CSV table of C-alpha atoms and ligand atoms in Angstrom, one decimal:
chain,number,residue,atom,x,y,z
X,23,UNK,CA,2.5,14.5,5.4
X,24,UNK,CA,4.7,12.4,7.9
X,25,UNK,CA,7.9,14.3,8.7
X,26,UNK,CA,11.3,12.5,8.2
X,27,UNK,CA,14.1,13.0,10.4
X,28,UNK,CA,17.2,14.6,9.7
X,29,UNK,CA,20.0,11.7,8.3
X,30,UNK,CA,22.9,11.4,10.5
X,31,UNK,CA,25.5,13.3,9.0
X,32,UNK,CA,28.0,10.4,7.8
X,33,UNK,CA,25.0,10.0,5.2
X,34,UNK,CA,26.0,13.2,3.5
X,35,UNK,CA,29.7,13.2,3.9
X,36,UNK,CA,29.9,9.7,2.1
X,37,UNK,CA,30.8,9.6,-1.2
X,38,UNK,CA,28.9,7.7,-4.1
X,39,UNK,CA,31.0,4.4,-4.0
X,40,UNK,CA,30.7,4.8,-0.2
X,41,UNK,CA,27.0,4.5,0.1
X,42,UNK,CA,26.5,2.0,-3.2
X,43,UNK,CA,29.3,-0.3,-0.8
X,44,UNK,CA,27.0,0.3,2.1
X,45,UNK,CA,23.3,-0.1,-0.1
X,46,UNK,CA,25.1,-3.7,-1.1
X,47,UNK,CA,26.5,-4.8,2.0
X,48,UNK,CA,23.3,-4.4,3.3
X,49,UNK,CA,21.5,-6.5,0.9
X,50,UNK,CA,23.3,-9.0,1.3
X,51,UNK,CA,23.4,-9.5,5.1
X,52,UNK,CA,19.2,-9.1,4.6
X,53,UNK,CA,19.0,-11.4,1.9
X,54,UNK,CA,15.8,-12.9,1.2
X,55,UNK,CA,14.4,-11.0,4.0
X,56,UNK,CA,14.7,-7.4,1.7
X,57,UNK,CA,12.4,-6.5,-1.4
X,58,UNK,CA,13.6,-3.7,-3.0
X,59,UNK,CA,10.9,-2.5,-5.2
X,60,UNK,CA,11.5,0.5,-7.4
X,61,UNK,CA,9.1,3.1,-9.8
X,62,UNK,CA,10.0,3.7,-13.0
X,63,UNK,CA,10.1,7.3,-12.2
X,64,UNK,CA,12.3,6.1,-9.6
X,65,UNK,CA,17.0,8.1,-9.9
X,66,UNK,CA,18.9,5.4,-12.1
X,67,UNK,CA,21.3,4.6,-9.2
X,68,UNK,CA,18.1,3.6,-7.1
X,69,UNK,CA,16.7,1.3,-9.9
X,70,UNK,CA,20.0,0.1,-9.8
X,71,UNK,CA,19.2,-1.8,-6.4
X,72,UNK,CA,15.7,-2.6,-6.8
X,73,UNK,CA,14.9,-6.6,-7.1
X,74,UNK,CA,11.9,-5.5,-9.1
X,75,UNK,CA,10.8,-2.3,-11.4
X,76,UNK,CA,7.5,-1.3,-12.4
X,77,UNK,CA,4.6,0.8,-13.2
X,78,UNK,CA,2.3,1.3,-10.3
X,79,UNK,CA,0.0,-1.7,-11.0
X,80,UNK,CA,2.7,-3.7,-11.6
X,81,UNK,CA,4.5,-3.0,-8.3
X,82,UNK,CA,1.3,-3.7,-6.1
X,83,UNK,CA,0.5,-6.6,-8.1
X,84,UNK,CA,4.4,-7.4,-6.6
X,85,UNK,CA,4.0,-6.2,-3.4
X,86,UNK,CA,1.0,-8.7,-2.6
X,87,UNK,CA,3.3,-11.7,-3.8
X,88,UNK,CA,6.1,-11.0,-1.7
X,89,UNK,CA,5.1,-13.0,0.5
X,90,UNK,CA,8.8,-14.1,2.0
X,91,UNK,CA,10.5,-11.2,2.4
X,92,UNK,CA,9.5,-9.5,6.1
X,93,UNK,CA,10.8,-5.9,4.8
X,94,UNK,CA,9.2,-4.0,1.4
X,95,UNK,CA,11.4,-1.0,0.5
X,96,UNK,CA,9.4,0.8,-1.8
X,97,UNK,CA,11.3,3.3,-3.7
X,98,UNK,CA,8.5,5.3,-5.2
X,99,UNK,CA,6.0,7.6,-3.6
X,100,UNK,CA,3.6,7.8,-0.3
X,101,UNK,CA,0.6,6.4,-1.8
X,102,UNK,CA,2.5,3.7,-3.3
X,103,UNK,CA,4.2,2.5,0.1
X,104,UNK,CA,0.4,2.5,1.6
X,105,UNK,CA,-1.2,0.3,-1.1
X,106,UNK,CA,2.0,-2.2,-0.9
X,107,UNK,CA,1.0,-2.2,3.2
X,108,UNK,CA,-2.9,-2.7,2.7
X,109,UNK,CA,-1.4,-5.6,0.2
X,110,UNK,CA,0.9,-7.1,1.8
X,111,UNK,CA,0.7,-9.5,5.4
X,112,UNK,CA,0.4,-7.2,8.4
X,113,UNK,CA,3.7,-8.9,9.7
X,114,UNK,CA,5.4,-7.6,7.0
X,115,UNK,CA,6.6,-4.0,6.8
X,116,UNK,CA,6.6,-1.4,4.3
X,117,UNK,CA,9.5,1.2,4.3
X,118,UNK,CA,9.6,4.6,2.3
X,119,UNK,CA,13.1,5.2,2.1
X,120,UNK,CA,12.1,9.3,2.4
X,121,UNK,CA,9.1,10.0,4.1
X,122,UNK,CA,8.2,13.6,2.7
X,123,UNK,CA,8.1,11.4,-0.7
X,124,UNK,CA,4.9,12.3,-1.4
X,125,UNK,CA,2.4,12.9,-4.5
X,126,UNK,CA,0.9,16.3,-5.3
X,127,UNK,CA,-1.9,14.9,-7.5
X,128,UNK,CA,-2.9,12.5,-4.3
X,129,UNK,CA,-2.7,15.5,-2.3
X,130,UNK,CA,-5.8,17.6,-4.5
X,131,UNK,CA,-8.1,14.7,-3.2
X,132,UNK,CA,-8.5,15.2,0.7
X,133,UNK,CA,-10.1,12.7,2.6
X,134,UNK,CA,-12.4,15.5,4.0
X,135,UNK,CA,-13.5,16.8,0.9
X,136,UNK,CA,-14.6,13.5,-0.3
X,137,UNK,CA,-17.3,12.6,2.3
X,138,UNK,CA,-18.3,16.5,2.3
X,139,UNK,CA,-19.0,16.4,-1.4
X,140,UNK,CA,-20.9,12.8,-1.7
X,141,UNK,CA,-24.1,13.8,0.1
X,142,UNK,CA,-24.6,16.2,-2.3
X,143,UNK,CA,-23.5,14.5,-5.2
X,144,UNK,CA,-25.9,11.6,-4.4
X,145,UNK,CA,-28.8,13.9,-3.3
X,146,UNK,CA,-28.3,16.0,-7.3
X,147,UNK,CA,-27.1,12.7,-9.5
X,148,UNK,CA,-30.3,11.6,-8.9
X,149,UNK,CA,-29.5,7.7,-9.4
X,150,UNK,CA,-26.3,5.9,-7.9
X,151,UNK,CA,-22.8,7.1,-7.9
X,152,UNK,CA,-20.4,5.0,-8.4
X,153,UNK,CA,-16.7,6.3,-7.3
X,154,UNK,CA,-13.6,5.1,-8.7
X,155,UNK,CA,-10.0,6.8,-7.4
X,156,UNK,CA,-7.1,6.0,-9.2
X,157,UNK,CA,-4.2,4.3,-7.2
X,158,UNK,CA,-2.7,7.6,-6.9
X,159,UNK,CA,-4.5,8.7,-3.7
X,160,UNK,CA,-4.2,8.5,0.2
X,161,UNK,CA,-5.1,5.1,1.5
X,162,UNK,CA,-8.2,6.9,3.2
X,163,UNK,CA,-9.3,7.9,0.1
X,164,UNK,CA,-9.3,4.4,-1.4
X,165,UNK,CA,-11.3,3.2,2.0
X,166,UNK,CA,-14.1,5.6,1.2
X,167,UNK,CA,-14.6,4.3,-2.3
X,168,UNK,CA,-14.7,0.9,-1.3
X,169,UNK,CA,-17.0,1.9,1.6
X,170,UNK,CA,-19.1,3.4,-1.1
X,171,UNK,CA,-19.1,0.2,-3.2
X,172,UNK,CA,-16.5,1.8,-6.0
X,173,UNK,CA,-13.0,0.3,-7.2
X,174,UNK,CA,-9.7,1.6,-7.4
X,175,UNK,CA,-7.6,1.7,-11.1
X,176,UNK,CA,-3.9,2.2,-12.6
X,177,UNK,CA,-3.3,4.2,-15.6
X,178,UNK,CA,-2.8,0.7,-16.9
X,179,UNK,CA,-6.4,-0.8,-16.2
X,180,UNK,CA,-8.5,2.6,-16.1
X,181,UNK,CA,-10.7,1.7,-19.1
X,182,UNK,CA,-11.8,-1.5,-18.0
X,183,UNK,CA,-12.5,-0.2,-14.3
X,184,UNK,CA,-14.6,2.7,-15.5
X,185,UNK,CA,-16.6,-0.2,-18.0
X,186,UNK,CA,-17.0,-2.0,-14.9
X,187,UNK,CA,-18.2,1.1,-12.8
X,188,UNK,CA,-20.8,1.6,-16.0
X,189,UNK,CA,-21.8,-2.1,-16.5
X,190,UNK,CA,-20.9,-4.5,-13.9
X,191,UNK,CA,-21.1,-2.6,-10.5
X,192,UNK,CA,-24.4,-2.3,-10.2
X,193,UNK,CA,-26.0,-5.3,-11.2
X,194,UNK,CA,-28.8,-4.3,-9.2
X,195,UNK,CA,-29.3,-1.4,-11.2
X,196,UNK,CA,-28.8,-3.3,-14.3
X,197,UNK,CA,-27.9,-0.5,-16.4
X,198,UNK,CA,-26.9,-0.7,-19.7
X,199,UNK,CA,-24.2,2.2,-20.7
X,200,UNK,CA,-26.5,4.9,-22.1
X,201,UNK,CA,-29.1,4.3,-19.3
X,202,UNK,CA,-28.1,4.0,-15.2
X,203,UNK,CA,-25.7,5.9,-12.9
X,204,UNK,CA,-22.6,7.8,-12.5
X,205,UNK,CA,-19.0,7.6,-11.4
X,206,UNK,CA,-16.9,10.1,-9.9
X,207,UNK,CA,-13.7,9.8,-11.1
X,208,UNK,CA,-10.5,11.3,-8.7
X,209,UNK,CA,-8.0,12.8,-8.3
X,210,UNK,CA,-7.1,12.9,-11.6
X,211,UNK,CA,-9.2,15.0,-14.2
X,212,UNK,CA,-7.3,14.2,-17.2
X,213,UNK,CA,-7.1,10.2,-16.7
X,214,UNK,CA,-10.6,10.6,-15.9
X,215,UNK,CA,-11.3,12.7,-19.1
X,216,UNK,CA,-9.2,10.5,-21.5
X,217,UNK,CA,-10.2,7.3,-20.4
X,218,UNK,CA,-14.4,8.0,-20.8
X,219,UNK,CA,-13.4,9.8,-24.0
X,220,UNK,CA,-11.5,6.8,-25.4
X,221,UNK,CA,-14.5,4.5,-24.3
X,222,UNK,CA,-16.3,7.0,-26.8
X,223,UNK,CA,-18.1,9.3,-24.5
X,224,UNK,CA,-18.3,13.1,-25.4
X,225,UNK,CA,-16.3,16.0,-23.1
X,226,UNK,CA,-20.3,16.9,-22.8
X,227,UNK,CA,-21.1,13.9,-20.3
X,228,UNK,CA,-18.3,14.7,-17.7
X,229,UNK,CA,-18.4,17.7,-15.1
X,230,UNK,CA,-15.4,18.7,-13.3
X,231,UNK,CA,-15.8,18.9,-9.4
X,232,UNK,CA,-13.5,21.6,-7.9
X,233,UNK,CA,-13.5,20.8,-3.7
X,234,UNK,CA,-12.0,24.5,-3.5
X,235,UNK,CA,-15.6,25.8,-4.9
X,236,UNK,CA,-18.8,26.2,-3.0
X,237,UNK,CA,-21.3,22.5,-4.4
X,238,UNK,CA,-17.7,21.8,-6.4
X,239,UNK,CA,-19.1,24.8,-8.5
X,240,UNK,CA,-21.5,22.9,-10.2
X,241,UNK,CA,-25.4,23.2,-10.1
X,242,UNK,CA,-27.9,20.7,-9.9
X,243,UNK,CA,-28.6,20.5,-14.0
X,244,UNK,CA,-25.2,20.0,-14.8
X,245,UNK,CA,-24.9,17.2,-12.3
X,246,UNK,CA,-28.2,15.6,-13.4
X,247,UNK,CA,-26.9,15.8,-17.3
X,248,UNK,CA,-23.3,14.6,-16.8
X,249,UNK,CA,-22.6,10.7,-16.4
X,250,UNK,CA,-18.7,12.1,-14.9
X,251,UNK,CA,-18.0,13.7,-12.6
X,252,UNK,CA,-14.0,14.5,-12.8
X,253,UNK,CA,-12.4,15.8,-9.3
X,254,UNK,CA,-10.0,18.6,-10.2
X,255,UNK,CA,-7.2,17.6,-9.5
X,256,UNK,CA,-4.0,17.1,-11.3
X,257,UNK,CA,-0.3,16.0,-12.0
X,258,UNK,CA,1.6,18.6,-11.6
X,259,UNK,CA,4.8,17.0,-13.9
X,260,UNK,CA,2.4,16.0,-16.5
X,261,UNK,CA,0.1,19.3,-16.8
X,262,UNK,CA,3.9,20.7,-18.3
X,263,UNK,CA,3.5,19.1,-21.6
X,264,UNK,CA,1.8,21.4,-23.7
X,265,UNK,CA,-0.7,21.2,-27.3
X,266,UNK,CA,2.1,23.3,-28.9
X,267,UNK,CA,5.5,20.9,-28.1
X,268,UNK,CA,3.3,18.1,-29.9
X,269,UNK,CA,2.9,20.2,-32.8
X,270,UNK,CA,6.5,21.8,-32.7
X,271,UNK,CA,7.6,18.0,-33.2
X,272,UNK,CA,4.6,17.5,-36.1
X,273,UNK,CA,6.6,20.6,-38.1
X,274,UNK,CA,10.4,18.6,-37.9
X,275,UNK,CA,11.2,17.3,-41.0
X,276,UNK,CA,11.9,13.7,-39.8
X,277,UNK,CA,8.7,11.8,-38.8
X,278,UNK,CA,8.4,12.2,-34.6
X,279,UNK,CA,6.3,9.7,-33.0
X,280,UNK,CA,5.0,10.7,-29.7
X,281,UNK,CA,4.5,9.0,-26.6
X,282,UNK,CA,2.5,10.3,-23.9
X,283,UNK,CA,1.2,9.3,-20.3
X,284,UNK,CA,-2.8,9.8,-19.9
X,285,UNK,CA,-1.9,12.3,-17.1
X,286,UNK,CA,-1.3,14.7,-19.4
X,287,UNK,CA,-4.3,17.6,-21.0
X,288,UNK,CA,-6.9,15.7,-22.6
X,289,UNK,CA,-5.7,18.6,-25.6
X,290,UNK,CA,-2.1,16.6,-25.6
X,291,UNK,CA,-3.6,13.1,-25.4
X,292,UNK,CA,-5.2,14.1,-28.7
X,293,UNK,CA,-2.4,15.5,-30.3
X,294,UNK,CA,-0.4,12.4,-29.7
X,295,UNK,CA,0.1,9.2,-31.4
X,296,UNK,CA,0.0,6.7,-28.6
X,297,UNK,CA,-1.0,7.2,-24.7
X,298,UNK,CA,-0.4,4.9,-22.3
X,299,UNK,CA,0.6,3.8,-18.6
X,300,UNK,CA,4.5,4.2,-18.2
X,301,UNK,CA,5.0,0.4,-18.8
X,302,UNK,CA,3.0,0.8,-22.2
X,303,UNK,CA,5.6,3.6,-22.6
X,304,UNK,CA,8.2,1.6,-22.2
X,305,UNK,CA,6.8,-1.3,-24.2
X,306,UNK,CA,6.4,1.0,-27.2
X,307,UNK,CA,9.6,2.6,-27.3
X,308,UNK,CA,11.1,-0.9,-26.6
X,309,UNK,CA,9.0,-2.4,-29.5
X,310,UNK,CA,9.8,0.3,-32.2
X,311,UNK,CA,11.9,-0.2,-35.2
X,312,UNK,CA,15.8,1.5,-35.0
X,313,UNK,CA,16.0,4.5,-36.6
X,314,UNK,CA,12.5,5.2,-35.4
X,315,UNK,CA,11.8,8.8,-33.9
X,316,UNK,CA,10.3,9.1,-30.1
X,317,UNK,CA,9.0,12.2,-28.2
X,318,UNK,CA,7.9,11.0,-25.0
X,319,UNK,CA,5.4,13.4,-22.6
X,320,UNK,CA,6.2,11.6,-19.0
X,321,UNK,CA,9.0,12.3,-16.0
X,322,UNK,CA,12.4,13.0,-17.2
X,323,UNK,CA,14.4,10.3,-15.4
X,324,UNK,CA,12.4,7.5,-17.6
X,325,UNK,CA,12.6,9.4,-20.6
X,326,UNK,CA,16.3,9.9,-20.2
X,327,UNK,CA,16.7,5.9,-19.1
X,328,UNK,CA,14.6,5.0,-22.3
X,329,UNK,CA,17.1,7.4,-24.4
X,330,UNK,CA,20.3,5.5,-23.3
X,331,UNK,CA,18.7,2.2,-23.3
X,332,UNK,CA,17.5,2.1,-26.9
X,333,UNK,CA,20.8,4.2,-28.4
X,334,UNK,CA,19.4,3.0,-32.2
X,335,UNK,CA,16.5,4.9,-31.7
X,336,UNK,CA,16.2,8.9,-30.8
X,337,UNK,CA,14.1,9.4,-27.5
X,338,UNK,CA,13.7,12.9,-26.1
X,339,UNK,CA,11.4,14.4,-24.0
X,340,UNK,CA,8.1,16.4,-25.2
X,341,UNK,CA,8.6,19.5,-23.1
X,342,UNK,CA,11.8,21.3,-23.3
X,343,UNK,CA,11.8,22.0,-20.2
X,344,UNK,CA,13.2,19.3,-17.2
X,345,UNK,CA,9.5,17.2,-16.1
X,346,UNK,CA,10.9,16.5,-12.9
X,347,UNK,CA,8.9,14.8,-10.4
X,348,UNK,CA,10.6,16.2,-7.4
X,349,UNK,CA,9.4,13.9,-4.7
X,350,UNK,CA,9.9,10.5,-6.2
X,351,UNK,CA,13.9,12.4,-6.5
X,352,UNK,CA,13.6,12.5,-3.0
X,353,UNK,CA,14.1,8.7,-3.1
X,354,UNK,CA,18.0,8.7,-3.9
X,355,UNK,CA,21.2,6.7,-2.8
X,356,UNK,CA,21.5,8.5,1.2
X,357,UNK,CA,18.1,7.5,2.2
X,358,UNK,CA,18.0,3.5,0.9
X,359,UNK,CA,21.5,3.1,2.6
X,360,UNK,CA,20.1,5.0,5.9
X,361,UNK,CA,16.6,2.8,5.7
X,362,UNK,CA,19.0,-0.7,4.8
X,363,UNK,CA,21.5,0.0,7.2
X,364,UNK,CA,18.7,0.0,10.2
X,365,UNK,CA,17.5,-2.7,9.3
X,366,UNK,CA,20.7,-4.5,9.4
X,367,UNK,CA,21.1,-2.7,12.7
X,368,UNK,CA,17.5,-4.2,14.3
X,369,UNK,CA,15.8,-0.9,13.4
X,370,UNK,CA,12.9,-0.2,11.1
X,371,UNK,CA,12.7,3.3,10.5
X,372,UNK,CA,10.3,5.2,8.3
X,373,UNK,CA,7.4,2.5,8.2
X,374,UNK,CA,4.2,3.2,6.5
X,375,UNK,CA,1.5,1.4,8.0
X,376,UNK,CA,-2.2,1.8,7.6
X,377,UNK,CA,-4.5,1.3,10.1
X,378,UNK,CA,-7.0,-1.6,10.4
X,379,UNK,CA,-10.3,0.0,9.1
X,380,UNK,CA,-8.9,2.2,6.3
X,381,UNK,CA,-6.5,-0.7,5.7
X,382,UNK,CA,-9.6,-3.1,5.2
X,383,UNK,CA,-11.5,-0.8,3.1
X,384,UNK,CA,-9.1,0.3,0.8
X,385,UNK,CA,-8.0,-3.2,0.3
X,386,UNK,CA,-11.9,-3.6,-0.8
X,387,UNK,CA,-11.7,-1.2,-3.2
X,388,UNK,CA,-7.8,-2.4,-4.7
X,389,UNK,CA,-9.3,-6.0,-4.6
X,390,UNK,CA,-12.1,-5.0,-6.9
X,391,UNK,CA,-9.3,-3.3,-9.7
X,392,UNK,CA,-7.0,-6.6,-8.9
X,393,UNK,CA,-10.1,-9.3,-9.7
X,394,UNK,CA,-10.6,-7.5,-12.7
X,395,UNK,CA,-7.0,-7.3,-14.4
X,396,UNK,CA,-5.0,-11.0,-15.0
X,397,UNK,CA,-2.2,-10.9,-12.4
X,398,UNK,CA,1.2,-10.8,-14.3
X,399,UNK,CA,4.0,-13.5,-13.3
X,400,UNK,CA,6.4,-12.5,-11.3
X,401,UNK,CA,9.8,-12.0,-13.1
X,402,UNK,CA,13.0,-9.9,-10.9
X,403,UNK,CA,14.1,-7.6,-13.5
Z,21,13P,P1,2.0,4.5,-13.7
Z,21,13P,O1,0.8,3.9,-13.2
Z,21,13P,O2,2.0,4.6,-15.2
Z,21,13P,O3,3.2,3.9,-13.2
Z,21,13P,O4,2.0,6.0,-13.2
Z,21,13P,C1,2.2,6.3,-11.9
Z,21,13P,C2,2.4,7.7,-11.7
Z,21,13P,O5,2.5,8.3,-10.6
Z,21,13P,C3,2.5,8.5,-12.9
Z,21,13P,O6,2.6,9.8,-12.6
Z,22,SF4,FE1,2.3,12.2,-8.4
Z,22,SF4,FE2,2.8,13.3,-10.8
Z,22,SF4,FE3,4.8,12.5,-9.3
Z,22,SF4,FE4,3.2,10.7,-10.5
Z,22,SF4,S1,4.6,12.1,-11.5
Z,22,SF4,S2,4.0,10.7,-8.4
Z,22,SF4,S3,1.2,11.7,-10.3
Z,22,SF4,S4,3.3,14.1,-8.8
């Protein structure tokens, strides 16, 4: 992980209304020459500022039509701020406002531990392997699945990227779904699992891969049978929603709908009544009748921004507990007035830039997700 230098101090001795003045001012000497894009995870006083929100597909789809503005500030997480570079024009330059803003799920699939496990995974599958890594990994790991002919995918477009992996990548195979090769599916067990399950395939044709194990802890057979292969790795925010907060909700007296994010167990997903990307999330809850009843299993700071939003219906979180993704809150009011007011000073600090070969591959492998989903028009928020 990059390191990120300490803030001069006057960052932390300003008040609120000091560095909201500052974030402003600063916008507006950049003008057209700033995109502020924000997650939906993403502090309410930082979405306050961003020209455009999204959900992670939605925000690259943005990133690659920005194509005035000569500064990105991505306020979301690492991997994010390295797909919006691969996307965007090398001239233009991609800031994360706090370096150390960085995703434990992408940080369960090392680069290393990829190319060690595919010789052996090819060698056992015993017929191609097709990888696909969802968005939420390091831009190196994106490079080696489009080396290795696979696509990236969003929580939003998973299901028609793995019906690609099964149908249309390999026209030279030519395999129909019950018949050809595999897919590898990282860093994210559970969107893996839920997203071949919801195509209809049985928990029996995946395998889970765990890099910490000697052959991933599988054996030859099971590789042979499976048509997944799941790496092991997960969200930390999401594992905390649990089979028995679904079914706490089921025992109320009043009717509780509930709204989860496919990162979550494959034993939640189940339990719930809808699962979808965090702009489905949104959608849904946006959509619903008033009076309606929503317990929503994704990070706390949309949750909460759906409960205040929709005040004629009751939103809550899932878990009882705070799902906090700590390192998209590392993202908050100090750091975009630090990054803004460098840039209004001549100074780019904390750019994330990939370099040319991983940048080329990776942008293979987000190129094949893109062609696949239609491209949404562009809309500031
Ligand atoms: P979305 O693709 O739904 O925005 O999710 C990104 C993410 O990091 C969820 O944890
Ligand atoms: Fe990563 Fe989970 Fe945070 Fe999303 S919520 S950025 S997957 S740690």
């Amino acid at each position: 992980m990059p390191t990120q230098v300490p803030l001069p101090p006057s960052y932390h001795e300003a008040g609120e209304a000091e560095l909201k003045r500052r974030i402003e001012a600063a916008r507006e000497r950049l003008g057209r020459r700033l995109c502020i894009l924000g997650h939906h995870y993403q502090q309410d006083d930082v979405i306050a500022f961003a020209d455009f929100t999204g959900d992670s597909l939605r925000l690259s789809q943005l990133a690659a039509q920005q194509t005035q503005a000569e500064f990105i500030v991505f306020c979301g997480v690492h991997f994010m701020a390295e797909s919006a570079d691969i996307l965007t024009a090398p001239e233009q330059q991609v800031i994360l406002p706090d370096l150390t803003a960085g995703c434990s799920m992408a940080d369960m699939a090392h680069v290393d531990d990829v190319e060690a496990a595919w010789p052996m995974l090819e060698a056992w599958a015993g017929c191609p392997v097709t990888p696909i890594t969802y968005v939420n990994s390091s831009a190196a790991v994106k490079a080696f699945v489009g080396r290795k002919e696979g696509a990236c995918c969003t929580s939003s477009n998973a299901k028609l990227v793995l019906e690609w992996a099964l149908h249309g990548a390999r026209p030279d195979v030519g395999a129909p779904a019950d018949a050809g090769h595999k897919v590898i599916f990282l860093p994210d067990q559970h969107l893996g699992r839920n997203t071949a399950y919801a195509l209809g395939w049985p928990l029996e044709s995946m395998a889970v891969y765990d890099p910490h194990q000697p052959f991933g802890g599988l054996d030859e057979e099971t590789l042979r049978r499976a048509r997944f292969i799941l790496w092991k790795g997960h969200c930390s925010v999401h594992a905390l929603f649990k089979p028995s907060q679904v079914e706490a909700y089921r025992a109320r007296p009043e009717p509780w709908n509930v709204l989860v994010h496919p990162e979550c167990t494959w034993e939640v997903c189940q339990r719930a009544d809808y699962v979808g990307s965090t702009e489905y999330i949104i959608r849904t809850v946006r959509e619903a009748a008033p009076g309606t009843c929503w317990a929503v299993g994704t990070e706390i700071h949309l949750v909460n921004r759906l409960a205040s939003v929709h005040r004629d219906r009751t939103v809550r979180s899932l878990a009882g507990v705070q799902c906090l993704c700590s390192t998209m809150y590392r993202i908050d009011l100090r750091h975009l007035a630090w990054v803004l007011d460098s840039l209004v000073d001549g100074r780019v600090v904390n750019r994330v830039q990939v370099d040319d070969e991983t940048r080329h591959w990776a942008r293979v492998a987000l190129d094949r997700m893109l062609s696949l989903v239609p491209s949404q028009p562009v809309s500031a928020r």
